Amino acid sequence: MKETFYKLFWVWEYDKEEKWLNEMAAQGWALSGVGFCRYTFDKVQPGEYTVRLQLLNQCPASAESMGYLRLVEDSGAEYVGRMMRWVYFRKSGDRDFRLFSDNRSQAEYLGRIQRFLAPLTVANLGIGLSNLCMGLSLPSAVNAWCGCLSLTVAAFLGLGWRKVWQKRCQVLKECDVFE
Amino acid sequence: MGNGGALTEAVYYILLTLLQPRHGYGIMQTVEGLTGGRVRLAAGTLYGAISTMLDKGWITALPGEGEGRRKEYLITAEGMSVLREELARLEELATNGKKLLEERENEGNLL
């Protein structure tokens, strides 16, 4: 049996998204496909699957990423699908399923997410400010509204970046004692 | 060559298992077996370490493709010398640890 859910997670909510997917798995719905705001699930035993999502270094179709996806599959997980550079995996019967097994590589990965969010934040900030400036000198309010929208998105992206940064600081502190 | 620092456990075990040609999953299995299941390298950690070690020239990807179009890797001469240096460092750690703990026990300080 399959079921499709529509749900929106912003890019800075990847953590929340993974948590939700695992809550679904705990209730017996294992992710089997992803699309834009669309999640398809298989009916399985509650708690059978653990789901992980990951931001890849390169496009999933590149040779490097293909080699990586194969390795994850070799290790017993299933590749479920992708949205841009984000890929989704699920693994049966392994509650300990992780993609990073030491603090150092975990910190490096969080740095990758920061580098992904930073340019998006700056771009939205720039677009927002220039639209706002333009809007204030024009009779129509369209530009000003678009500017406010971009600035709001930039603020959320910035907060998301900060959350990842804080998490990375925690992991790096742990690195001082344990690798 | 190493910079005198300590290798991570993942890097040390990857070098050790690549004394023979192995593909990624082969490395995972061998390390898990060697450590009795204590060290389970996750795919992201392993892949990141492999790519860094390839850049450093400690390991090399073998030409052609192994079983099931999986790339196989092997330690290089440079990787061997890094591995030997690390082994000497680990021996020093263990020797010093044992020595000082034994001294303490002989003094009757049992904690």
XYZ file of C-alpha atoms in Angstrom:
290
model
C 0.000 0.000 0.000
C 1.226 3.456 -0.908
C 0.269 6.858 0.385
C 1.274 10.329 -0.795
C 1.594 13.362 1.446
C 2.141 16.970 0.445
C 4.187 18.972 2.889
C 6.456 21.978 2.585
C 9.823 22.147 4.290
C 12.109 25.091 3.584
C 15.785 24.286 2.883
C 16.798 25.408 6.365
C 14.343 22.913 7.875
C 16.212 19.799 6.685
C 16.518 18.647 10.303
C 12.805 18.961 10.913
C 12.152 17.177 7.616
C 14.335 14.199 8.611
C 12.649 14.066 12.014
C 9.196 14.033 10.401
C 10.227 11.283 7.958
C 11.438 9.164 10.875
C 8.239 9.805 12.814
C 6.333 8.552 9.767
C 8.622 5.479 9.670
C 7.959 4.869 13.368
C 4.239 4.817 12.523
C 4.808 2.305 9.718
C 5.199 4.621 6.733
C 8.606 4.281 5.047
C 9.562 6.934 2.512
C 9.610 5.485 -1.020
C 9.712 8.560 -3.251
C 10.253 12.313 -3.129
C 9.224 15.226 -5.336
C 8.670 18.926 -4.870
C 6.743 19.103 -1.557
C 5.594 15.529 -2.301
C 6.437 12.465 -0.239
C 5.365 8.934 -1.104
C 5.358 6.224 1.555
C 5.138 2.418 1.651
C 3.162 0.735 4.406
C 5.691 -1.228 6.480
C 6.150 -2.525 10.014
C 6.228 0.411 12.456
C 9.832 1.215 13.351
C 11.303 -1.022 10.656
C 13.016 1.768 8.721
C 15.345 4.640 9.532
C 15.475 7.542 7.059
C 18.405 9.889 6.415
C 18.732 12.807 4.074
C 21.984 14.356 2.958
C 23.268 17.328 1.004
C 25.773 16.054 -1.558
C 28.946 17.879 -2.564
C 28.068 17.614 -6.216
C 25.038 16.981 -8.392
C 23.681 13.439 -7.740
C 24.284 12.507 -11.409
C 28.047 13.237 -11.242
C 30.510 10.321 -11.240
C 31.623 11.155 -7.694
C 28.085 11.177 -6.335
C 27.198 7.970 -8.227
C 30.141 6.232 -6.557
C 28.924 7.481 -3.192
C 25.302 6.414 -3.753
C 26.562 2.952 -4.687
C 28.568 2.759 -1.470
C 25.532 3.709 0.632
C 23.507 1.041 -1.179
C 26.290 -1.519 -0.676
C 26.117 -0.819 3.034
C 22.513 -2.059 3.007
C 20.547 1.193 2.668
C 18.184 2.068 -0.185
C 18.443 5.224 -2.231
C 14.924 6.654 -2.256
C 15.270 9.763 -4.411
C 16.551 13.284 -4.614
C 15.567 16.933 -4.687
C 18.321 18.997 -6.308
C 21.498 18.166 -4.360
C 19.608 16.589 -1.446
C 19.339 12.798 -1.460
C 17.123 10.530 0.650
C 18.011 7.084 1.995
C 16.196 4.517 4.073
C 17.527 1.440 5.815
C 15.639 -1.466 7.289
C 16.417 -2.982 10.684
C 19.188 -0.572 11.669
C 18.104 2.107 14.122
C 21.729 3.191 14.287
C 21.830 4.017 10.544
C 24.038 7.089 10.147
C 25.948 8.672 7.286
C 28.731 10.062 9.493
C 30.396 8.021 12.196
C 32.822 10.483 13.800
C 32.678 14.060 15.080
C 35.221 15.323 12.593
C 33.323 14.250 9.488
C 30.046 15.390 11.070
C 31.537 18.879 11.604
C 32.811 18.937 8.036
C 29.346 18.025 6.767
C 27.701 20.792 8.814
C 30.230 23.197 7.242
C 29.000 22.032 3.838
C 25.398 22.898 4.777
C 26.570 26.325 5.988
C 28.310 26.921 2.646
C 25.063 25.923 0.907
C 22.887 28.298 2.964
C 25.254 31.300 3.024
C 25.059 32.310 -0.672
C 21.262 31.824 -0.664
C 20.999 34.159 2.332
C 23.234 36.800 0.751
C 21.402 36.583 -2.598
C 17.988 37.040 -0.957
C 19.319 39.888 1.128
C 20.724 41.644 -1.961
C 17.596 41.108 -4.055
C 15.403 42.172 -1.138
C 17.292 45.402 -0.471
C 17.501 46.433 -4.117
C 13.784 45.722 -4.644
C 12.898 47.661 -1.544
C 15.000 50.665 -2.626
C 13.498 50.528 -6.097
C 9.987 50.128 -4.674
C 10.298 53.193 -2.485
C 11.093 55.382 -5.482
C 8.338 53.927 -7.693
C 4.595 54.659 -7.524
C 3.662 50.940 -7.555
C 4.156 48.949 -4.350
C 4.950 45.645 -6.124
C 8.719 46.004 -5.837
C 8.542 47.016 -2.210
C 6.409 43.957 -1.373
C 8.741 41.640 -3.294
C 11.646 43.224 -1.439
C 10.005 42.561 1.933
C 9.333 38.968 0.923
C 12.975 38.391 -0.076
C 14.166 39.988 3.152
C 11.892 37.683 5.171
C 13.268 34.644 3.345
C 16.805 35.973 3.926
C 16.074 36.321 7.643
C 14.867 32.702 7.889
C 17.849 31.464 5.875
C 20.163 33.459 8.142
C 18.561 31.951 11.247
C 18.870 28.486 9.701
C 22.551 29.148 8.982
C 23.045 30.232 12.589
C 21.421 27.043 13.891
C 23.783 24.905 11.796
C 26.724 27.031 12.946
C 25.785 26.502 16.617
C 25.457 22.773 16.083
C 28.843 22.718 14.328
C 30.457 24.589 17.249
C 29.085 21.939 19.621
C 30.468 19.113 17.507
C 33.849 20.848 17.165
C 34.013 21.228 20.952
C 33.400 17.507 21.270
C 36.243 17.038 18.722
C 38.692 18.469 21.296
C 38.229 15.286 23.303
C 36.789 12.669 20.979
C 37.448 12.478 17.267
C 53.995 12.216 4.569
C 52.219 12.793 7.859
C 52.698 16.096 9.676
C 53.499 14.304 12.929
C 49.881 14.571 14.086
C 47.643 11.671 15.003
C 45.558 9.974 12.328
C 41.864 9.558 12.949
C 40.759 6.033 13.746
C 38.922 5.932 10.418
C 42.011 6.949 8.406
C 44.259 4.518 10.301
C 41.964 1.576 9.670
C 41.389 2.510 6.032
C 45.161 2.553 5.423
C 45.505 -0.766 7.209
C 42.765 -2.487 5.216
C 44.146 -1.107 1.937
C 47.309 -3.179 2.271
C 45.179 -5.285 -0.085
C 43.038 -3.849 -2.913
C 39.497 -3.252 -1.658
C 36.439 -1.285 -2.686
C 34.542 0.978 -0.289
C 32.173 -1.611 1.102
C 35.058 -4.100 1.446
C 36.820 -1.532 3.665
C 33.691 -1.135 5.832
C 33.288 -4.886 6.309
C 36.972 -5.538 7.023
C 37.204 -2.736 9.605
C 34.035 -3.920 11.330
C 35.408 -7.467 11.419
C 38.868 -6.417 12.675
C 37.386 -4.427 15.563
C 34.719 -6.978 16.466
C 31.970 -4.567 15.411
C 33.268 -1.634 17.481
C 34.209 0.566 14.514
C 31.396 0.883 11.985
C 32.478 3.392 9.361
C 29.486 5.269 7.973
C 29.383 5.824 4.218
C 29.767 9.622 4.354
C 32.735 9.440 6.718
C 34.427 6.733 4.644
C 33.869 8.486 1.321
C 35.192 11.795 2.662
C 38.303 10.113 4.084
C 38.949 8.224 0.822
C 38.769 11.423 -1.201
C 41.152 13.278 1.167
C 43.599 10.367 1.180
C 43.522 10.189 -2.620
C 44.371 13.923 -2.739
C 47.254 13.385 -0.320
C 48.541 10.457 -2.372
C 48.329 7.991 0.549
C 46.098 5.660 -1.446
C 45.426 5.218 -5.130
C 42.392 4.170 -7.154
C 43.226 1.098 -9.205
C 42.818 1.426 -12.982
C 39.783 -0.315 -14.451
C 36.795 -1.295 -12.432
C 36.512 -4.058 -9.902
C 33.567 -6.312 -9.262
C 30.197 -4.685 -10.000
C 31.848 -1.523 -11.442
C 33.086 -0.568 -7.973
C 36.337 1.340 -7.756
C 39.114 -0.429 -5.865
C 41.783 1.307 -3.828
C 45.281 0.390 -2.642
C 47.802 1.962 -0.243
C 50.809 3.784 -1.836
C 54.449 3.891 -0.679
C 53.715 7.243 0.944
C 50.669 5.787 2.691
C 52.843 2.924 3.977
C 55.270 5.327 5.605
C 52.388 7.287 7.184
C 50.984 4.005 8.498
C 54.363 2.935 9.982
C 54.818 6.330 11.643
C 51.339 6.079 13.140
C 51.943 2.557 14.389
C 55.122 3.743 16.176
C 53.114 6.576 17.737
C 50.386 4.181 18.897
C 53.007 1.850 20.388
C 54.460 4.769 22.314
C 50.980 5.628 23.640
C 50.378 2.064 24.783
C 53.871 1.629 26.306
C 53.662 4.866 28.276
C 50.137 4.083 29.414
C 51.038 0.617 30.635
C 54.265 1.781 32.291
C 52.727 4.599 34.297
C 49.685 2.592 35.323
C 51.865 -0.318 36.456
C 54.115 2.005 38.468
C 51.097 3.355 40.233
C 49.825 -0.132 41.032
C 53.239 -1.209 42.373
C 53.187 1.780 44.701
C 50.007 0.320 46.143
C 47.838 3.141 44.843
C 44.795 1.185 43.820
C 42.051 3.388 42.464
